Coordinates of C-alpha atoms in Angstrom, one line a residue:
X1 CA -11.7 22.8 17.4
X2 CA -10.9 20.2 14.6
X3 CA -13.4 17.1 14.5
X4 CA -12.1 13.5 13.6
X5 CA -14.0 10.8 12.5
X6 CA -13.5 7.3 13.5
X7 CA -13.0 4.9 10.7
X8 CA -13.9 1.1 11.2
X9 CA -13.0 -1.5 8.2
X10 CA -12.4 -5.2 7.8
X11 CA -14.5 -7.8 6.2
X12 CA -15.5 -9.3 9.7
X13 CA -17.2 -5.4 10.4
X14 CA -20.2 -6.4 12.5
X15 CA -22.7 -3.9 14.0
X16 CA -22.0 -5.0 17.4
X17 CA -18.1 -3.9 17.4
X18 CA -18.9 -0.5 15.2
X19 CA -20.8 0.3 18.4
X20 CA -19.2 -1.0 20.9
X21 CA -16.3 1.4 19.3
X22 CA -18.6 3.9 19.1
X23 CA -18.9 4.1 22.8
X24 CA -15.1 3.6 23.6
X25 CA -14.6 6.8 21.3
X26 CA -17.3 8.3 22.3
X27 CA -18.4 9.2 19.1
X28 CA -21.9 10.7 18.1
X29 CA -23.1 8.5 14.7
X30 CA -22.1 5.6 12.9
X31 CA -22.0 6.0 9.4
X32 CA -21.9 3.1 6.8
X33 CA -18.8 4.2 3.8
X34 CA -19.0 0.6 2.4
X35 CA -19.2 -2.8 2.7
X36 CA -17.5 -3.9 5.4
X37 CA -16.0 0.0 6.4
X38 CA -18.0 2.6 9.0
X39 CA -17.5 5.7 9.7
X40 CA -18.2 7.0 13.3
X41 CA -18.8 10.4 13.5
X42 CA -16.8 13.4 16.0
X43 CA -14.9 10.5 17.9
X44 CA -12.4 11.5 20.2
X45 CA -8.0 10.6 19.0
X46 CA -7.2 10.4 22.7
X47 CA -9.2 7.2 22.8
X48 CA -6.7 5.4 20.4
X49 CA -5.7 2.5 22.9
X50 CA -8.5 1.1 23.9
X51 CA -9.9 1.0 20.2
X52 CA -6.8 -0.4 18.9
X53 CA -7.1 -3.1 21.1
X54 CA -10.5 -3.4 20.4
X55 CA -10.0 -3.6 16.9
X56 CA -7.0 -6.2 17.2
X57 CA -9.0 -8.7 19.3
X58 CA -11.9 -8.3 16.0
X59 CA -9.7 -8.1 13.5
X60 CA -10.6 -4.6 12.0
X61 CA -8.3 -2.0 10.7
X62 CA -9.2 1.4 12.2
X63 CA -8.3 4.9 12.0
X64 CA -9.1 8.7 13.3
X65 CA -9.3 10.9 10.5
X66 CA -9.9 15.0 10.4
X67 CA -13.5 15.8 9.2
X68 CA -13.2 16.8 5.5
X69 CA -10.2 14.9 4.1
X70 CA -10.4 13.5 1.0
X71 CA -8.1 11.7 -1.7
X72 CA -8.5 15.2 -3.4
X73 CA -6.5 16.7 -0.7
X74 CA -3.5 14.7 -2.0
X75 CA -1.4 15.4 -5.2
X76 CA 0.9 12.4 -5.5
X77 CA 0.1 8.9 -4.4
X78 CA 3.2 6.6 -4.2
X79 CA 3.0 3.1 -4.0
X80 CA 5.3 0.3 -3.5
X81 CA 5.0 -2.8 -5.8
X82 CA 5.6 -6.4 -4.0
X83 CA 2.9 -7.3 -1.6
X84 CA 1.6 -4.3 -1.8
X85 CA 0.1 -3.0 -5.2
X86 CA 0.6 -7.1 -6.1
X87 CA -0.3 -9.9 -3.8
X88 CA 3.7 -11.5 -4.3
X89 CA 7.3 -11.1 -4.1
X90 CA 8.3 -11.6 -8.0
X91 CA 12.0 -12.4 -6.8
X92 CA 10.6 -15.1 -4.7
X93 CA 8.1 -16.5 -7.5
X94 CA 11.3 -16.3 -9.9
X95 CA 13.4 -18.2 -7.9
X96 CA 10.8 -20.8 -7.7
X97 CA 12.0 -22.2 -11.4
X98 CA 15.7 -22.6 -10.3
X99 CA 14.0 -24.4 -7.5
X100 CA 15.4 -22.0 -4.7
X101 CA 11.6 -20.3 -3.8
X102 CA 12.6 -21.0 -0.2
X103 CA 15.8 -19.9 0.3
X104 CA 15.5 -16.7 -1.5
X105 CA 11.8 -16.1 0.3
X106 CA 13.5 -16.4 3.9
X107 CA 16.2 -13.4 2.9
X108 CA 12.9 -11.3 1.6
X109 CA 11.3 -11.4 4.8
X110 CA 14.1 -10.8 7.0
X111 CA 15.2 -7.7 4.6
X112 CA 11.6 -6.5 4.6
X113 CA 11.3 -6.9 8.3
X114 CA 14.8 -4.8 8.5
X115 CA 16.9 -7.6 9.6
X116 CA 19.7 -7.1 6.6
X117 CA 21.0 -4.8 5.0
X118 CA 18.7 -4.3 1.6
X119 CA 21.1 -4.0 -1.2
X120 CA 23.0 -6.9 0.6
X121 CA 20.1 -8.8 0.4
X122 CA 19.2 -8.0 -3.1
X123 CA 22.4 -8.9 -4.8
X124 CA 22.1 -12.4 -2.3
X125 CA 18.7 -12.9 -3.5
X126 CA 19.4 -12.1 -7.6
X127 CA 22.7 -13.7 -7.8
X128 CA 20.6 -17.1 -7.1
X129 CA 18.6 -16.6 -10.3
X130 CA 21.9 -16.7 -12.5
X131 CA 21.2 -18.9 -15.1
X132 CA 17.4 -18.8 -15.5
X133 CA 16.1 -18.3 -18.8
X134 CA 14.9 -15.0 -19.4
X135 CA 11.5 -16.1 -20.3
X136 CA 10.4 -17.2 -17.3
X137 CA 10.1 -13.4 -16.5
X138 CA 7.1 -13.4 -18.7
X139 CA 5.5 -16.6 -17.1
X140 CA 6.1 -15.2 -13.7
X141 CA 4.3 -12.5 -15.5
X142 CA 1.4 -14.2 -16.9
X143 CA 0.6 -17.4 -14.6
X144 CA 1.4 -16.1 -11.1
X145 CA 0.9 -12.0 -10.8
X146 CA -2.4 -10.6 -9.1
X147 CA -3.6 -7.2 -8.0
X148 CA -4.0 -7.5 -4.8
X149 CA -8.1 -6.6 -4.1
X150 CA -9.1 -2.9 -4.6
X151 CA -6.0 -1.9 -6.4
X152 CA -7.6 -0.7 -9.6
X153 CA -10.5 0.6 -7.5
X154 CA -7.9 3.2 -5.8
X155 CA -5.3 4.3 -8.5
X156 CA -9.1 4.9 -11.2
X157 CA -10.1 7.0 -7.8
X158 CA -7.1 8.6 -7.5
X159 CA -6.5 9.6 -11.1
X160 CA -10.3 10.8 -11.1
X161 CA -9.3 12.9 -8.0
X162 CA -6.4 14.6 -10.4
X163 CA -3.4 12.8 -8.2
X164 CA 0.0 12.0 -9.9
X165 CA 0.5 8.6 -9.4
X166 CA 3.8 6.5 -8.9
X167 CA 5.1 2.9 -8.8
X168 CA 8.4 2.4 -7.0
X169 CA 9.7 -1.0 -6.3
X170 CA 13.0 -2.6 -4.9
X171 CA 11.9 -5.0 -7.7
X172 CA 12.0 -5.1 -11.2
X173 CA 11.4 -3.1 -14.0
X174 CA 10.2 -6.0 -16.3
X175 CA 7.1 -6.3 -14.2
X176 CA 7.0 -2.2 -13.2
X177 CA 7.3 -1.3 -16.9
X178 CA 4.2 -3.7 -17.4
X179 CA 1.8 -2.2 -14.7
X180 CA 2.7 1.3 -15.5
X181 CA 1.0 0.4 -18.6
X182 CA -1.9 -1.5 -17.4
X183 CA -2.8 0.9 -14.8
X184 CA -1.5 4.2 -16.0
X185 CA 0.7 5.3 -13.3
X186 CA 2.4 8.5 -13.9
X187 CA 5.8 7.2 -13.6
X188 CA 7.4 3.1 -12.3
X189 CA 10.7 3.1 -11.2
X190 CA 12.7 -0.6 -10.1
X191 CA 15.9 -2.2 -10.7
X192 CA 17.0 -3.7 -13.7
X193 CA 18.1 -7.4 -14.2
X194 CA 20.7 -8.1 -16.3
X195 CA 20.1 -10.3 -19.4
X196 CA 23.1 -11.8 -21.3
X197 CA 22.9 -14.8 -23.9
X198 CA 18.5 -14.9 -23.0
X199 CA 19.7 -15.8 -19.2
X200 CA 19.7 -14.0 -16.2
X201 CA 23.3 -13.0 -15.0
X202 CA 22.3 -12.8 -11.3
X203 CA 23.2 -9.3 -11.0
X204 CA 21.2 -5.6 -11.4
X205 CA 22.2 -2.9 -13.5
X206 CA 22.1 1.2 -13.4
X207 CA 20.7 3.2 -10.5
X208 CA 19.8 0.8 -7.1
X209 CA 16.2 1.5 -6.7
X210 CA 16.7 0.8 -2.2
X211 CA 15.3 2.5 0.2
X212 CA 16.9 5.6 -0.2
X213 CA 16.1 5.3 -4.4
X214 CA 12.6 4.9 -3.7
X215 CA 12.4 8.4 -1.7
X216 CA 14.6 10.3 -3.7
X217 CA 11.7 9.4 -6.4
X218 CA 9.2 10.4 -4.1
X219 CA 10.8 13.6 -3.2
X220 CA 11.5 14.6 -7.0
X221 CA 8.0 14.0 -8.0
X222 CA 6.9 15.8 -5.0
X223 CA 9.4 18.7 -6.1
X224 CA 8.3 18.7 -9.4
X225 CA 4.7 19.3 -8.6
X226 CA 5.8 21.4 -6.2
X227 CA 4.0 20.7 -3.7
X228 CA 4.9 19.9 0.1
X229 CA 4.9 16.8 2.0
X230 CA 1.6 17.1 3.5
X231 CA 0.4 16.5 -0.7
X232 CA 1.9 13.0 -0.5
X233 CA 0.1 9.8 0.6
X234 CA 2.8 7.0 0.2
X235 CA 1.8 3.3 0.8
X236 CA 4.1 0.2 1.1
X237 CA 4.9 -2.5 3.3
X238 CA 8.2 -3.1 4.8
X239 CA 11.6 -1.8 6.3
X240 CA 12.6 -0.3 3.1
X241 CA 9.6 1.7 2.0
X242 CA 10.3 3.6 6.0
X243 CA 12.3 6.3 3.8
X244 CA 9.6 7.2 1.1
X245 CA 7.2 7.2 3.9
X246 CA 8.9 10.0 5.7
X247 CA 9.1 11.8 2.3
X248 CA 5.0 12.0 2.8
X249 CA 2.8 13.7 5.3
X250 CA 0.0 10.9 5.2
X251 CA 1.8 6.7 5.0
X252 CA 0.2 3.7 5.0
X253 CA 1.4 0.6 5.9
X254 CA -0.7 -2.4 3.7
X255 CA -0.1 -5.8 5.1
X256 CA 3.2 -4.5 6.6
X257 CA 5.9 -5.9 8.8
X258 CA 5.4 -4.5 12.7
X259 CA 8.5 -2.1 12.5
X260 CA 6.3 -0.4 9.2
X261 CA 3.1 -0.3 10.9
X262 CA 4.6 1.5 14.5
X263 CA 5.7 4.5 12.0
X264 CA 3.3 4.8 9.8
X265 CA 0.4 7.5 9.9
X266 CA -2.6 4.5 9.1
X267 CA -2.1 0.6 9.0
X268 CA -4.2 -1.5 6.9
X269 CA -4.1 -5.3 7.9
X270 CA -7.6 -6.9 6.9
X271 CA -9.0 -4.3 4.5
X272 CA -8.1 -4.1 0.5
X273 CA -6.1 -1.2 -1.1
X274 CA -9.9 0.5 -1.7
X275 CA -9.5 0.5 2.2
X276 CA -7.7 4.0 1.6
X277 CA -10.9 5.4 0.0
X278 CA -12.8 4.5 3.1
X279 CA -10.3 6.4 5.2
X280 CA -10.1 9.5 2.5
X281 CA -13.4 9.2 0.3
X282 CA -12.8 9.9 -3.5

């Protein structure tokens, strides 16, 4: 009979909830994996409710995982760029210096939440920067781009573990092009802006990089490794990373919209991206 382990993260993890979830999974150990992550030993799936509420009420991310997985199982790890791999929306920190942050922020969220239609939403959102000097690319760039915490921590794991890695974004390739090189992913795919006279036309050019772009990378990486799904751990955050995620057999939704987190295999919510190394150990 397969065993599954129980595992508790967040940085508000306190002894008393690791045991108290303990007993509602009716697990045998508890198991420190890091800081603020445990691992609770032979704990029973059927039990997911009442920890999940648990967990909710203490803010904790949680998650039952077969004894023995690790990152090593995987061959591929695919990873969506905005809010997830980075802690912004670039479109919405661009549109800050034509002084439409606001506007253009609203149509984000109700895209990412699945509200409208994505490439409808995209050529909304990139027609208001027409006009922008193309420099203020690189300042978006330089002043106002972060990792979000425990990003280098998991792609250094996963290329130690000998997994192809992948940056796909309904972004841009100005900042993909730029993290594929910082972090050495295998391959970053986004959409293009176009430039014309050292402004931004307001529109995208060559191949839309939407939901469906973003897993037919996934599945031609996948194919070209040839390996199956079950290989692929895909992470991302809303309504459009859904179709990449069914191109995986193990998703993650990081910091993700509700209608991400009811379909995807693990949910993420307090912890960093290193939370996926507490869930599958390097």
């Amino acid at each position: 009979m397969t065993a599954f382990h129980l595992v508790v993260q967040g940085p508000g993890a306190a002894t008393p909830d690791v045991e108290a979830l303990r007993a509602l999974a009716g697990g045998r150990a508890v198991e420190r994996v890091a800081g603020g992550a445990w691992r609770i030993t032979h704990a029973d799936p059927a039990a997911a409710a009442p920890v999940a509420r648990h967990c909710e009420a203490a803010a904790l991310d949680w998650g039952f995982v077969e004894d023995g997985r690790r990152l090593a199982d995987f061959r591929l790890l695919a990873l969506d760029m905005d809010s997830t791999l980075i802690t912004m929306e670039c479109i919405d920190e661009i549109a800050d210096f034509a002084g439409r942050k606001a506007e253009v922020a609203a149509v984000t969220a109700a895209a990412m939440r699945g509200e409208i239609d994505w490439p409808e939403s995209l050529a909304r959102r990139v027609a208001a920067l027409a006009g922008l000097e193309a420099s203020v690319l690189e300042r978006v760039y330089r002043e106002r781009l972060r990792l979000t915490p425990g990003a280098r921590a998991l792609l250094d794991a996963a290329k130690g573990a000998g997994l192809a890695t992948l940056l796909v974004s309904g972004g841009f390739t100005f900042f993909t092009d730029r993290l594929r090189e910082r972090l050495g992913f295998t391959e970053a795919h986004a959409n293009e802006l176009v430039v014309e006279g050292g402004r931004l036309a307001g529109r995208v050019t060559g191949p839309l990089v939407d939901a469906a772009g973003k897993a037919a990378h996934v599945a031609r990486m996948r194919q070209s490794l040839g390996v199956g799904r079950e290989r692929v751990l895909v992470i991302g955050d809303g309504a459009n990373d859904l179709a990449m995620m069914a191109e995986a057999g193990t998703s993650i939704a990081f910091r993700a919209k509700p209608v991400v987190r009811g379909r995807a295999t693990y949910a993420l919510t307090h912890a960093g991206l290193d939370g996926v190394l507490a869930l599958f150990p390097p």
